[in-house]
Amino acid sequence: MAESPHEIVNPPTLLPPTGFSHAVVATPGRTVHFGGQTGHRGDGSLPDGVVAQFDQAAANLATALAAVDAGPEHLVSLQVFVTDAGGYRANLHPLGAAYRRHLGRHYPAMALFEVSRLFDANALVELVAAAVLPGGDG
C-alpha cells in the first residue's frame, strides 16, 4: 500500500480514532468525487447481508479509484450510509477486514450515517468518497 500524499491530522486532545482520521489536509491536485458505490455486482445482483454488500461496495470504490489512476491513499473523505447502524456496529470486525482488503490501512476523514432507505430498497450500504490526486491544476 502506498503512503498517502495527504497530511493526516489526529489531534491528541480528541478521542483516538479507530478506522478513520479526524482531519485530512489534501495536497494540491486534482479532486475527484465518486458517486455512491453500493454492493451491486457488475451484473446488477446484490449479495445478502451488510458485510457482503460492504465488501462489494469497497471493491467497487477501489475499481472507480483505479479508473482515474488513483489508489486508496488518495482518498480524503468517505461517508458510509447504512440502513441499520446497529447491524453495522455488530459486524465491525468483518467490516474492517473487508475495508482493509480493498482500501488498505489508509483511513480518510470518515463518517457513518444511518438512513431509512437507499435508492435500491435492497441495498444496505452505500459509500460516497472524494480523493485528491497530487499535481495538476486542482
PDB file of N, CA, C and O in Angstrom, residues 45-118:
ATOM      1  N   SER A  45     -26.645  -7.786  -9.652  1.00  0.00           N
ATOM      2  CA  SER A  45     -27.079  -8.548  -8.478  1.00  0.00           C
ATOM      3  C   SER A  45     -26.493  -7.935  -7.214  1.00  0.00           C
ATOM      4  O   SER A  45     -25.498  -7.200  -7.247  1.00  0.00           O
ATOM      5  N   LEU A  46     -27.121  -8.235  -6.105  1.00  0.00           N
ATOM      6  CA  LEU A  46     -26.748  -7.659  -4.815  1.00  0.00           C
ATOM      7  C   LEU A  46     -26.598  -8.800  -3.814  1.00  0.00           C
ATOM      8  O   LEU A  46     -27.536  -9.563  -3.606  1.00  0.00           O
ATOM      9  N   PRO A  47     -25.430  -8.945  -3.193  1.00  0.00           N
ATOM     10  CA  PRO A  47     -25.272 -10.025  -2.211  1.00  0.00           C
ATOM     11  C   PRO A  47     -26.118  -9.779  -0.975  1.00  0.00           C
ATOM     12  O   PRO A  47     -26.584  -8.666  -0.732  1.00  0.00           O
ATOM     13  N   ASP A  48     -26.301 -10.812  -0.175  1.00  0.00           N
ATOM     14  CA  ASP A  48     -27.074 -10.712   1.063  1.00  0.00           C
ATOM     15  C   ASP A  48     -26.186 -10.258   2.211  1.00  0.00           C
ATOM     16  O   ASP A  48     -25.041 -10.689   2.328  1.00  0.00           O
ATOM     17  N   GLY A  49     -26.709  -9.418   3.067  1.00  0.00           N
ATOM     18  CA  GLY A  49     -26.034  -9.033   4.289  1.00  0.00           C
ATOM     19  C   GLY A  49     -25.144  -7.812   4.156  1.00  0.00           C
ATOM     20  O   GLY A  49     -24.588  -7.527   3.105  1.00  0.00           O
ATOM     21  N   VAL A  50     -25.019  -7.103   5.265  1.00  0.00           N
ATOM     22  CA  VAL A  50     -24.261  -5.855   5.278  1.00  0.00           C
ATOM     23  C   VAL A  50     -22.774  -6.081   5.017  1.00  0.00           C
ATOM     24  O   VAL A  50     -22.132  -5.289   4.335  1.00  0.00           O
ATOM     25  N   VAL A  51     -22.207  -7.184   5.523  1.00  0.00           N
ATOM     26  CA  VAL A  51     -20.776  -7.423   5.325  1.00  0.00           C
ATOM     27  C   VAL A  51     -20.484  -7.698   3.846  1.00  0.00           C
ATOM     28  O   VAL A  51     -19.572  -7.108   3.266  1.00  0.00           O
ATOM     29  N   ALA A  52     -21.266  -8.570   3.235  1.00  0.00           N
ATOM     30  CA  ALA A  52     -21.061  -8.882   1.811  1.00  0.00           C
ATOM     31  C   ALA A  52     -21.303  -7.657   0.942  1.00  0.00           C
ATOM     32  O   ALA A  52     -20.573  -7.420  -0.027  1.00  0.00           O
ATOM     33  N   GLN A  53     -22.305  -6.867   1.279  1.00  0.00           N
ATOM     34  CA  GLN A  53     -22.570  -5.657   0.491  1.00  0.00           C
ATOM     35  C   GLN A  53     -21.472  -4.623   0.690  1.00  0.00           C
ATOM     36  O   GLN A  53     -21.055  -3.960  -0.268  1.00  0.00           O
ATOM     37  N   PHE A  54     -20.989  -4.458   1.918  1.00  0.00           N
ATOM     38  CA  PHE A  54     -19.888  -3.524   2.151  1.00  0.00           C
ATOM     39  C   PHE A  54     -18.650  -3.981   1.393  1.00  0.00           C
ATOM     40  O   PHE A  54     -17.950  -3.165   0.783  1.00  0.00           O
ATOM     41  N   ASP A  55     -18.362  -5.280   1.444  1.00  0.00           N
ATOM     42  CA  ASP A  55     -17.208  -5.829   0.740  1.00  0.00           C
ATOM     43  C   ASP A  55     -17.272  -5.493  -0.746  1.00  0.00           C
ATOM     44  O   ASP A  55     -16.290  -5.027  -1.331  1.00  0.00           O
ATOM     45  N   GLN A  56     -18.432  -5.686  -1.355  1.00  0.00           N
ATOM     46  CA  GLN A  56     -18.575  -5.394  -2.786  1.00  0.00           C
ATOM     47  C   GLN A  56     -18.524  -3.882  -3.046  1.00  0.00           C
ATOM     48  O   GLN A  56     -17.927  -3.437  -4.019  1.00  0.00           O
ATOM     49  N   ALA A  57     -19.138  -3.090  -2.172  1.00  0.00           N
ATOM     50  CA  ALA A  57     -19.100  -1.629  -2.338  1.00  0.00           C
ATOM     51  C   ALA A  57     -17.664  -1.117  -2.253  1.00  0.00           C
ATOM     52  O   ALA A  57     -17.254  -0.243  -3.030  1.00  0.00           O
ATOM     53  N   ALA A  58     -16.870  -1.652  -1.320  1.00  0.00           N
ATOM     54  CA  ALA A  58     -15.462  -1.250  -1.206  1.00  0.00           C
ATOM     55  C   ALA A  58     -14.685  -1.679  -2.447  1.00  0.00           C
ATOM     56  O   ALA A  58     -13.832  -0.931  -2.937  1.00  0.00           O
ATOM     57  N   ALA A  59     -14.987  -2.858  -2.972  1.00  0.00           N
ATOM     58  CA  ALA A  59     -14.341  -3.306  -4.212  1.00  0.00           C
ATOM     59  C   ALA A  59     -14.724  -2.377  -5.362  1.00  0.00           C
ATOM     60  O   ALA A  59     -13.878  -2.027  -6.190  1.00  0.00           O
ATOM     61  N   ASN A  60     -15.990  -1.980  -5.414  1.00  0.00           N
ATOM     62  CA  ASN A  60     -16.439  -1.056  -6.461  1.00  0.00           C
ATOM     63  C   ASN A  60     -15.733   0.287  -6.347  1.00  0.00           C
ATOM     64  O   ASN A  60     -15.334   0.875  -7.360  1.00  0.00           O
ATOM     65  N   LEU A  61     -15.569   0.781  -5.123  1.00  0.00           N
ATOM     66  CA  LEU A  61     -14.862   2.047  -4.922  1.00  0.00           C
ATOM     67  C   LEU A  61     -13.408   1.910  -5.366  1.00  0.00           C
ATOM     68  O   LEU A  61     -12.872   2.803  -6.038  1.00  0.00           O
ATOM     69  N   ALA A  62     -12.763   0.795  -5.022  1.00  0.00           N
ATOM     70  CA  ALA A  62     -11.379   0.581  -5.446  1.00  0.00           C
ATOM     71  C   ALA A  62     -11.282   0.557  -6.974  1.00  0.00           C
ATOM     72  O   ALA A  62     -10.326   1.102  -7.551  1.00  0.00           O
ATOM     73  N   THR A  63     -12.266  -0.029  -7.634  1.00  0.00           N
ATOM     74  CA  THR A  63     -12.288  -0.060  -9.102  1.00  0.00           C
ATOM     75  C   THR A  63     -12.445   1.347  -9.667  1.00  0.00           C
ATOM     76  O   THR A  63     -11.762   1.723 -10.627  1.00  0.00           O
ATOM     77  N   ALA A  64     -13.333   2.142  -9.067  1.00  0.00           N
ATOM     78  CA  ALA A  64     -13.534   3.522  -9.522  1.00  0.00           C
ATOM     79  C   ALA A  64     -12.264   4.347  -9.296  1.00  0.00           C
ATOM     80  O   ALA A  64     -11.894   5.173 -10.142  1.00  0.00           O
ATOM     81  N   LEU A  65     -11.587   4.135  -8.180  1.00  0.00           N
ATOM     82  CA  LEU A  65     -10.318   4.824  -7.928  1.00  0.00           C
ATOM     83  C   LEU A  65      -9.298   4.478  -9.010  1.00  0.00           C
ATOM     84  O   LEU A  65      -8.652   5.367  -9.578  1.00  0.00           O
ATOM     85  N   ALA A  66      -9.151   3.207  -9.287  1.00  0.00           N
ATOM     86  CA  ALA A  66      -8.182   2.765 -10.295  1.00  0.00           C
ATOM     87  C   ALA A  66      -8.503   3.347 -11.671  1.00  0.00           C
ATOM     88  O   ALA A  66      -7.595   3.646 -12.451  1.00  0.00           O
ATOM     89  N   ALA A  67      -9.795   3.537 -11.956  1.00  0.00           N
ATOM     90  CA  ALA A  67     -10.208   4.068 -13.265  1.00  0.00           C
ATOM     91  C   ALA A  67      -9.722   5.495 -13.494  1.00  0.00           C
ATOM     92  O   ALA A  67      -9.626   5.939 -14.644  1.00  0.00           O
ATOM     93  N   VAL A  68      -9.419   6.218 -12.404  1.00  0.00           N
ATOM     94  CA  VAL A  68      -8.889   7.579 -12.539  1.00  0.00           C
ATOM     95  C   VAL A  68      -7.415   7.636 -12.127  1.00  0.00           C
ATOM     96  O   VAL A  68      -6.908   8.682 -11.747  1.00  0.00           O
ATOM     97  N   ASP A  69      -6.758   6.481 -12.186  1.00  0.00           N
ATOM     98  CA  ASP A  69      -5.343   6.364 -11.827  1.00  0.00           C
ATOM     99  C   ASP A  69      -5.062   6.798 -10.399  1.00  0.00           C
ATOM    100  O   ASP A  69      -4.064   7.460 -10.111  1.00  0.00           O
ATOM    101  N   ALA A  70      -5.960   6.433  -9.501  1.00  0.00           N
ATOM    102  CA  ALA A  70      -5.808   6.750  -8.085  1.00  0.00           C
ATOM    103  C   ALA A  70      -5.834   5.453  -7.287  1.00  0.00           C
ATOM    104  O   ALA A  70      -6.208   4.395  -7.792  1.00  0.00           O
ATOM    105  N   GLY A  71      -5.435   5.554  -6.048  1.00  0.00           N
ATOM    106  CA  GLY A  71      -5.486   4.429  -5.128  1.00  0.00           C
ATOM    107  C   GLY A  71      -6.128   4.872  -3.832  1.00  0.00           C
ATOM    108  O   GLY A  71      -6.434   6.058  -3.643  1.00  0.00           O
ATOM    109  N   PRO A  72      -6.355   3.945  -2.927  1.00  0.00           N
ATOM    110  CA  PRO A  72      -6.968   4.295  -1.637  1.00  0.00           C
ATOM    111  C   PRO A  72      -6.225   5.399  -0.886  1.00  0.00           C
ATOM    112  O   PRO A  72      -6.834   6.176  -0.158  1.00  0.00           O
ATOM    113  N   GLU A  73      -4.918   5.480  -1.086  1.00  0.00           N
ATOM    114  CA  GLU A  73      -4.125   6.504  -0.391  1.00  0.00           C
ATOM    115  C   GLU A  73      -4.490   7.922  -0.820  1.00  0.00           C
ATOM    116  O   GLU A  73      -4.138   8.886  -0.152  1.00  0.00           O
ATOM    117  N   HIS A  74      -5.216   8.064  -1.928  1.00  0.00           N
ATOM    118  CA  HIS A  74      -5.634   9.379  -2.399  1.00  0.00           C
ATOM    119  C   HIS A  74      -6.975   9.819  -1.817  1.00  0.00           C
ATOM    120  O   HIS A  74      -7.382  10.973  -1.995  1.00  0.00           O
ATOM    121  N   LEU A  75      -7.670   8.917  -1.134  1.00  0.00           N
ATOM    122  CA  LEU A  75      -8.952   9.289  -0.518  1.00  0.00           C
ATOM    123  C   LEU A  75      -8.734  10.337   0.563  1.00  0.00           C
ATOM    124  O   LEU A  75      -7.825  10.218   1.382  1.00  0.00           O
ATOM    125  N   VAL A  76      -9.586  11.358   0.554  1.00  0.00           N
ATOM    126  CA  VAL A  76      -9.531  12.373   1.608  1.00  0.00           C
ATOM    127  C   VAL A  76     -10.785  12.348   2.467  1.00  0.00           C
ATOM    128  O   VAL A  76     -10.774  12.831   3.593  1.00  0.00           O
ATOM    129  N   SER A  77     -11.886  11.788   1.935  1.00  0.00           N
ATOM    130  CA  SER A  77     -13.086  11.651   2.750  1.00  0.00           C
ATOM    131  C   SER A  77     -13.903  10.460   2.261  1.00  0.00           C
ATOM    132  O   SER A  77     -13.859  10.092   1.086  1.00  0.00           O
ATOM    133  N   LEU A  78     -14.632   9.877   3.203  1.00  0.00           N
ATOM    134  CA  LEU A  78     -15.502   8.739   2.909  1.00  0.00           C
ATOM    135  C   LEU A  78     -16.701   8.804   3.833  1.00  0.00           C
ATOM    136  O   LEU A  78     -16.540   8.897   5.055  1.00  0.00           O
ATOM    137  N   GLN A  79     -17.878   8.799   3.243  1.00  0.00           N
ATOM    138  CA  GLN A  79     -19.111   8.732   4.017  1.00  0.00           C
ATOM    139  C   GLN A  79     -19.724   7.359   3.782  1.00  0.00           C
ATOM    140  O   GLN A  79     -19.835   6.909   2.640  1.00  0.00           O
ATOM    141  N   VAL A  80     -20.097   6.711   4.872  1.00  0.00           N
ATOM    142  CA  VAL A  80     -20.717   5.390   4.820  1.00  0.00           C
ATOM    143  C   VAL A  80     -22.173   5.565   5.219  1.00  0.00           C
ATOM    144  O   VAL A  80     -22.468   6.026   6.331  1.00  0.00           O
ATOM    145  N   PHE A  81     -23.070   5.227   4.311  1.00  0.00           N
ATOM    146  CA  PHE A  81     -24.502   5.283   4.578  1.00  0.00           C
ATOM    147  C   PHE A  81     -25.003   3.859   4.756  1.00  0.00           C
ATOM    148  O   PHE A  81     -24.740   3.002   3.902  1.00  0.00           O
ATOM    149  N   VAL A  82     -25.691   3.592   5.863  1.00  0.00           N
ATOM    150  CA  VAL A  82     -26.222   2.261   6.138  1.00  0.00           C
ATOM    151  C   VAL A  82     -27.679   2.375   6.561  1.00  0.00           C
ATOM    152  O   VAL A  82     -28.111   3.403   7.082  1.00  0.00           O
ATOM    153  N   THR A  83     -28.417   1.304   6.349  1.00  0.00           N
ATOM    154  CA  THR A  83     -29.824   1.292   6.751  1.00  0.00           C
ATOM    155  C   THR A  83     -30.002   0.744   8.158  1.00  0.00           C
ATOM    156  O   THR A  83     -31.105   0.802   8.700  1.00  0.00           O
ATOM    157  N   ASP A  84     -28.926   0.219   8.764  1.00  0.00           N
ATOM    158  CA  ASP A  84     -29.004  -0.328  10.123  1.00  0.00           C
ATOM    159  C   ASP A  84     -27.657  -0.128  10.819  1.00  0.00           C
ATOM    160  O   ASP A  84     -26.761  -0.961  10.687  1.00  0.00           O
ATOM    161  N   ALA A  85     -27.530   0.979  11.544  1.00  0.00           N
ATOM    162  CA  ALA A  85     -26.263   1.274  12.219  1.00  0.00           C
ATOM    163  C   ALA A  85     -25.942   0.219  13.276  1.00  0.00           C
ATOM    164  O   ALA A  85     -24.782  -0.140  13.467  1.00  0.00           O
ATOM    165  N   GLY A  86     -26.953  -0.318  13.941  1.00  0.00           N
ATOM    166  CA  GLY A  86     -26.716  -1.369  14.936  1.00  0.00           C
ATOM    167  C   GLY A  86     -26.150  -2.623  14.300  1.00  0.00           C
ATOM    168  O   GLY A  86     -25.224  -3.247  14.832  1.00  0.00           O
ATOM    169  N   GLY A  87     -26.678  -3.009  13.151  1.00  0.00           N
ATOM    170  CA  GLY A  87     -26.165  -4.167  12.428  1.00  0.00           C
ATOM    171  C   GLY A  87     -24.749  -3.933  11.938  1.00  0.00           C
ATOM    172  O   GLY A  87     -23.918  -4.848  11.935  1.00  0.00           O
ATOM    173  N   TYR A  88     -24.466  -2.713  11.541  1.00  0.00           N
ATOM    174  CA  TYR A  88     -23.117  -2.348  11.110  1.00  0.00           C
ATOM    175  C   TYR A  88     -22.166  -2.475  12.294  1.00  0.00           C
ATOM    176  O   TYR A  88     -21.112  -3.103  12.195  1.00  0.00           O
ATOM    177  N   ARG A  89     -22.545  -1.892  13.421  1.00  0.00           N
ATOM    178  CA  ARG A  89     -21.700  -1.927  14.621  1.00  0.00           C
ATOM    179  C   ARG A  89     -21.455  -3.362  15.086  1.00  0.00           C
ATOM    180  O   ARG A  89     -20.353  -3.709  15.513  1.00  0.00           O
ATOM    181  N   ALA A  90     -22.447  -4.220  14.965  1.00  0.00           N
ATOM    182  CA  ALA A  90     -22.313  -5.618  15.385  1.00  0.00           C
ATOM    183  C   ALA A  90     -21.339  -6.399  14.499  1.00  0.00           C
ATOM    184  O   ALA A  90     -20.905  -7.490  14.877  1.00  0.00           O
ATOM    185  N   ASN A  91     -21.000  -5.858  13.346  1.00  0.00           N
ATOM    186  CA  ASN A  91     -20.118  -6.536  12.388  1.00  0.00           C
ATOM    187  C   ASN A  91     -18.824  -5.781  12.132  1.00  0.00           C
ATOM    188  O   ASN A  91     -18.226  -5.931  11.061  1.00  0.00           O
ATOM    189  N   LEU A  92     -18.370  -4.984  13.090  1.00  0.00           N
ATOM    190  CA  LEU A  92     -17.191  -4.154  12.869  1.00  0.00           C
ATOM    191  C   LEU A  92     -15.954  -4.964  12.466  1.00  0.00           C
ATOM    192  O   LEU A  92     -15.201  -4.527  11.590  1.00  0.00           O
ATOM    193  N   HIS A  93     -15.741  -6.107  13.075  1.00  0.00           N
ATOM    194  CA  HIS A  93     -14.537  -6.886  12.752  1.00  0.00           C
ATOM    195  C   HIS A  93     -14.535  -7.348  11.294  1.00  0.00           C
ATOM    196  O   HIS A  93     -13.574  -7.067  10.566  1.00  0.00           O
ATOM    197  N   PRO A  94     -15.578  -8.029  10.808  1.00  0.00           N
ATOM    198  CA  PRO A  94     -15.555  -8.432   9.395  1.00  0.00           C
ATOM    199  C   PRO A  94     -15.653  -7.246   8.438  1.00  0.00           C
ATOM    200  O   PRO A  94     -15.098  -7.288   7.330  1.00  0.00           O
ATOM    201  N   LEU A  95     -16.313  -6.174   8.841  1.00  0.00           N
ATOM    202  CA  LEU A  95     -16.362  -4.977   8.001  1.00  0.00           C
ATOM    203  C   LEU A  95     -14.981  -4.351   7.875  1.00  0.00           C
ATOM    204  O   LEU A  95     -14.566  -3.923   6.796  1.00  0.00           O
ATOM    205  N   GLY A  96     -14.245  -4.305   8.986  1.00  0.00           N
ATOM    206  CA  GLY A  96     -12.884  -3.779   8.960  1.00  0.00           C
ATOM    207  C   GLY A  96     -11.985  -4.614   8.058  1.00  0.00           C
ATOM    208  O   GLY A  96     -11.159  -4.081   7.309  1.00  0.00           O
ATOM    209  N   ALA A  97     -12.152  -5.929   8.108  1.00  0.00           N
ATOM    210  CA  ALA A  97     -11.360  -6.809   7.244  1.00  0.00           C
ATOM    211  C   ALA A  97     -11.689  -6.549   5.777  1.00  0.00           C
ATOM    212  O   ALA A  97     -10.795  -6.505   4.921  1.00  0.00           O
ATOM    213  N   ALA A  98     -12.967  -6.358   5.466  1.00  0.00           N
ATOM    214  CA  ALA A  98     -13.370  -6.065   4.083  1.00  0.00           C
ATOM    215  C   ALA A  98     -12.796  -4.719   3.640  1.00  0.00           C
ATOM    216  O   ALA A  98     -12.300  -4.590   2.514  1.00  0.00           O
ATOM    217  N   TYR A  99     -12.854  -3.722   4.512  1.00  0.00           N
ATOM    218  CA  TYR A  99     -12.287  -2.414   4.200  1.00  0.00           C
ATOM    219  C   TYR A  99     -10.806  -2.562   3.844  1.00  0.00           C
ATOM    220  O   TYR A  99     -10.346  -2.095   2.806  1.00  0.00           O
ATOM    221  N   ARG A 100     -10.045  -3.209   4.733  1.00  0.00           N
ATOM    222  CA  ARG A 100      -8.601  -3.339   4.525  1.00  0.00           C
ATOM    223  C   ARG A 100      -8.269  -4.161   3.279  1.00  0.00           C
ATOM    224  O   ARG A 100      -7.277  -3.887   2.611  1.00  0.00           O
ATOM    225  N   ARG A 101      -9.106  -5.139   2.953  1.00  0.00           N
ATOM    226  CA  ARG A 101      -8.874  -5.967   1.765  1.00  0.00           C
ATOM    227  C   ARG A 101      -8.869  -5.113   0.495  1.00  0.00           C
ATOM    228  O   ARG A 101      -8.091  -5.333  -0.418  1.00  0.00           O
ATOM    229  N   HIS A 102      -9.731  -4.114   0.439  1.00  0.00           N
ATOM    230  CA  HIS A 102      -9.866  -3.300  -0.775  1.00  0.00           C
ATOM    231  C   HIS A 102      -9.204  -1.930  -0.680  1.00  0.00           C
ATOM    232  O   HIS A 102      -8.756  -1.387  -1.686  1.00  0.00           O
ATOM    233  N   LEU A 103      -9.142  -1.367   0.535  1.00  0.00           N
ATOM    234  CA  LEU A 103      -8.665   0.006   0.693  1.00  0.00           C
ATOM    235  C   LEU A 103      -7.444   0.121   1.597  1.00  0.00           C
ATOM    236  O   LEU A 103      -6.948   1.224   1.845  1.00  0.00           O
ATOM    237  N   GLY A 104      -6.952  -0.993   2.081  1.00  0.00           N
ATOM    238  CA  GLY A 104      -5.735  -0.996   2.892  1.00  0.00           C
ATOM    239  C   GLY A 104      -5.942  -0.377   4.260  1.00  0.00           C
ATOM    240  O   GLY A 104      -7.030  -0.401   4.819  1.00  0.00           O
ATOM    241  N   ARG A 105      -4.880   0.189   4.779  1.00  0.00           N
ATOM    242  CA  ARG A 105      -4.911   0.784   6.126  1.00  0.00           C
ATOM    243  C   ARG A 105      -4.870   2.311   6.082  1.00  0.00           C
ATOM    244  O   ARG A 105      -4.465   2.955   7.040  1.00  0.00           O
ATOM    245  N   HIS A 106      -5.270   2.872   4.961  1.00  0.00           N
ATOM    246  CA  HIS A 106      -5.395   4.327   4.854  1.00  0.00           C
ATOM    247  C   HIS A 106      -6.814   4.687   5.273  1.00  0.00           C
ATOM    248  O   HIS A 106      -7.788   4.185   4.710  1.00  0.00           O
ATOM    249  N   TYR A 107      -6.924   5.517   6.281  1.00  0.00           N
ATOM    250  CA  TYR A 107      -8.237   5.901   6.793  1.00  0.00           C
ATOM    251  C   TYR A 107      -8.429   7.403   6.615  1.00  0.00           C
ATOM    252  O   TYR A 107      -7.847   8.194   7.345  1.00  0.00           O
ATOM    253  N   PRO A 108      -9.249   7.807   5.635  1.00  0.00           N
ATOM    254  CA  PRO A 108      -9.502   9.235   5.430  1.00  0.00           C
ATOM    255  C   PRO A 108     -10.455   9.757   6.498  1.00  0.00           C
ATOM    256  O   PRO A 108     -10.888   9.013   7.385  1.00  0.00           O
ATOM    257  N   ALA A 109     -10.793  11.025   6.407  1.00  0.00           N
ATOM    258  CA  ALA A 109     -11.841  11.575   7.262  1.00  0.00           C
ATOM    259  C   ALA A 109     -13.121  10.828   6.897  1.00  0.00           C
ATOM    260  O   ALA A 109     -13.468  10.722   5.720  1.00  0.00           O
ATOM    261  N   MET A 110     -13.788  10.258   7.890  1.00  0.00           N
ATOM    262  CA  MET A 110     -14.946   9.397   7.622  1.00  0.00           C
ATOM    263  C   MET A 110     -16.105   9.729   8.549  1.00  0.00           C
ATOM    264  O   MET A 110     -15.917  10.238   9.642  1.00  0.00           O
ATOM    265  N   ALA A 111     -17.291   9.381   8.083  1.00  0.00           N
ATOM    266  CA  ALA A 111     -18.492   9.491   8.902  1.00  0.00           C
ATOM    267  C   ALA A 111     -19.447   8.374   8.502  1.00  0.00           C
ATOM    268  O   ALA A 111     -19.462   7.938   7.349  1.00  0.00           O
ATOM    269  N   LEU A 112     -20.239   7.925   9.449  1.00  0.00           N
ATOM    270  CA  LEU A 112     -21.250   6.902   9.227  1.00  0.00           C
ATOM    271  C   LEU A 112     -22.613   7.524   9.469  1.00  0.00           C
ATOM    272  O   LEU A 112     -22.818   8.219  10.467  1.00  0.00           O
ATOM    273  N   PHE A 113     -23.534   7.271   8.544  1.00  0.00           N
ATOM    274  CA  PHE A 113     -24.896   7.799   8.660  1.00  0.00           C
ATOM    275  C   PHE A 113     -25.893   6.657   8.531  1.00  0.00           C
ATOM    276  O   PHE A 113     -25.792   5.850   7.603  1.00  0.00           O
ATOM    277  N   GLU A 114     -26.842   6.607   9.441  1.00  0.00           N
ATOM    278  CA  GLU A 114     -27.944   5.661   9.290  1.00  0.00           C
ATOM    279  C   GLU A 114     -29.073   6.378   8.562  1.00  0.00           C
ATOM    280  O   GLU A 114     -29.468   7.484   8.937  1.00  0.00           O
ATOM    281  N   VAL A 115     -29.552   5.743   7.502  1.00  0.00           N
ATOM    282  CA  VAL A 115     -30.649   6.292   6.712  1.00  0.00           C
ATOM    283  C   VAL A 115     -31.778   5.273   6.681  1.00  0.00           C
ATOM    284  O   VAL A 115     -31.555   4.076   6.887  1.00  0.00           O
ATOM    285  N   SER A 116     -32.985   5.733   6.433  1.00  0.00           N
ATOM    286  CA  SER A 116     -34.114   4.812   6.444  1.00  0.00           C
ATOM    287  C   SER A 116     -34.144   3.900   5.232  1.00  0.00           C
ATOM    288  O   SER A 116     -34.648   2.776   5.300  1.00  0.00           O
ATOM    289  N   ARG A 117     -33.564   4.367   4.127  1.00  0.00           N
ATOM    290  CA  ARG A 117     -33.580   3.569   2.905  1.00  0.00           C
ATOM    291  C   ARG A 117     -32.613   4.179   1.897  1.00  0.00           C
ATOM    292  O   ARG A 117     -32.417   5.390   1.863  1.00  0.00           O
ATOM    293  N   LEU A 118     -32.032   3.328   1.073  1.00  0.00           N
ATOM    294  CA  LEU A 118     -31.191   3.784  -0.026  1.00  0.00           C
ATOM    295  C   LEU A 118     -32.013   3.698  -1.307  1.00  0.00           C
ATOM    296  O   LEU A 118     -33.135   3.190  -1.299  1.00  0.00           O
TER     297      LEU A 118
END
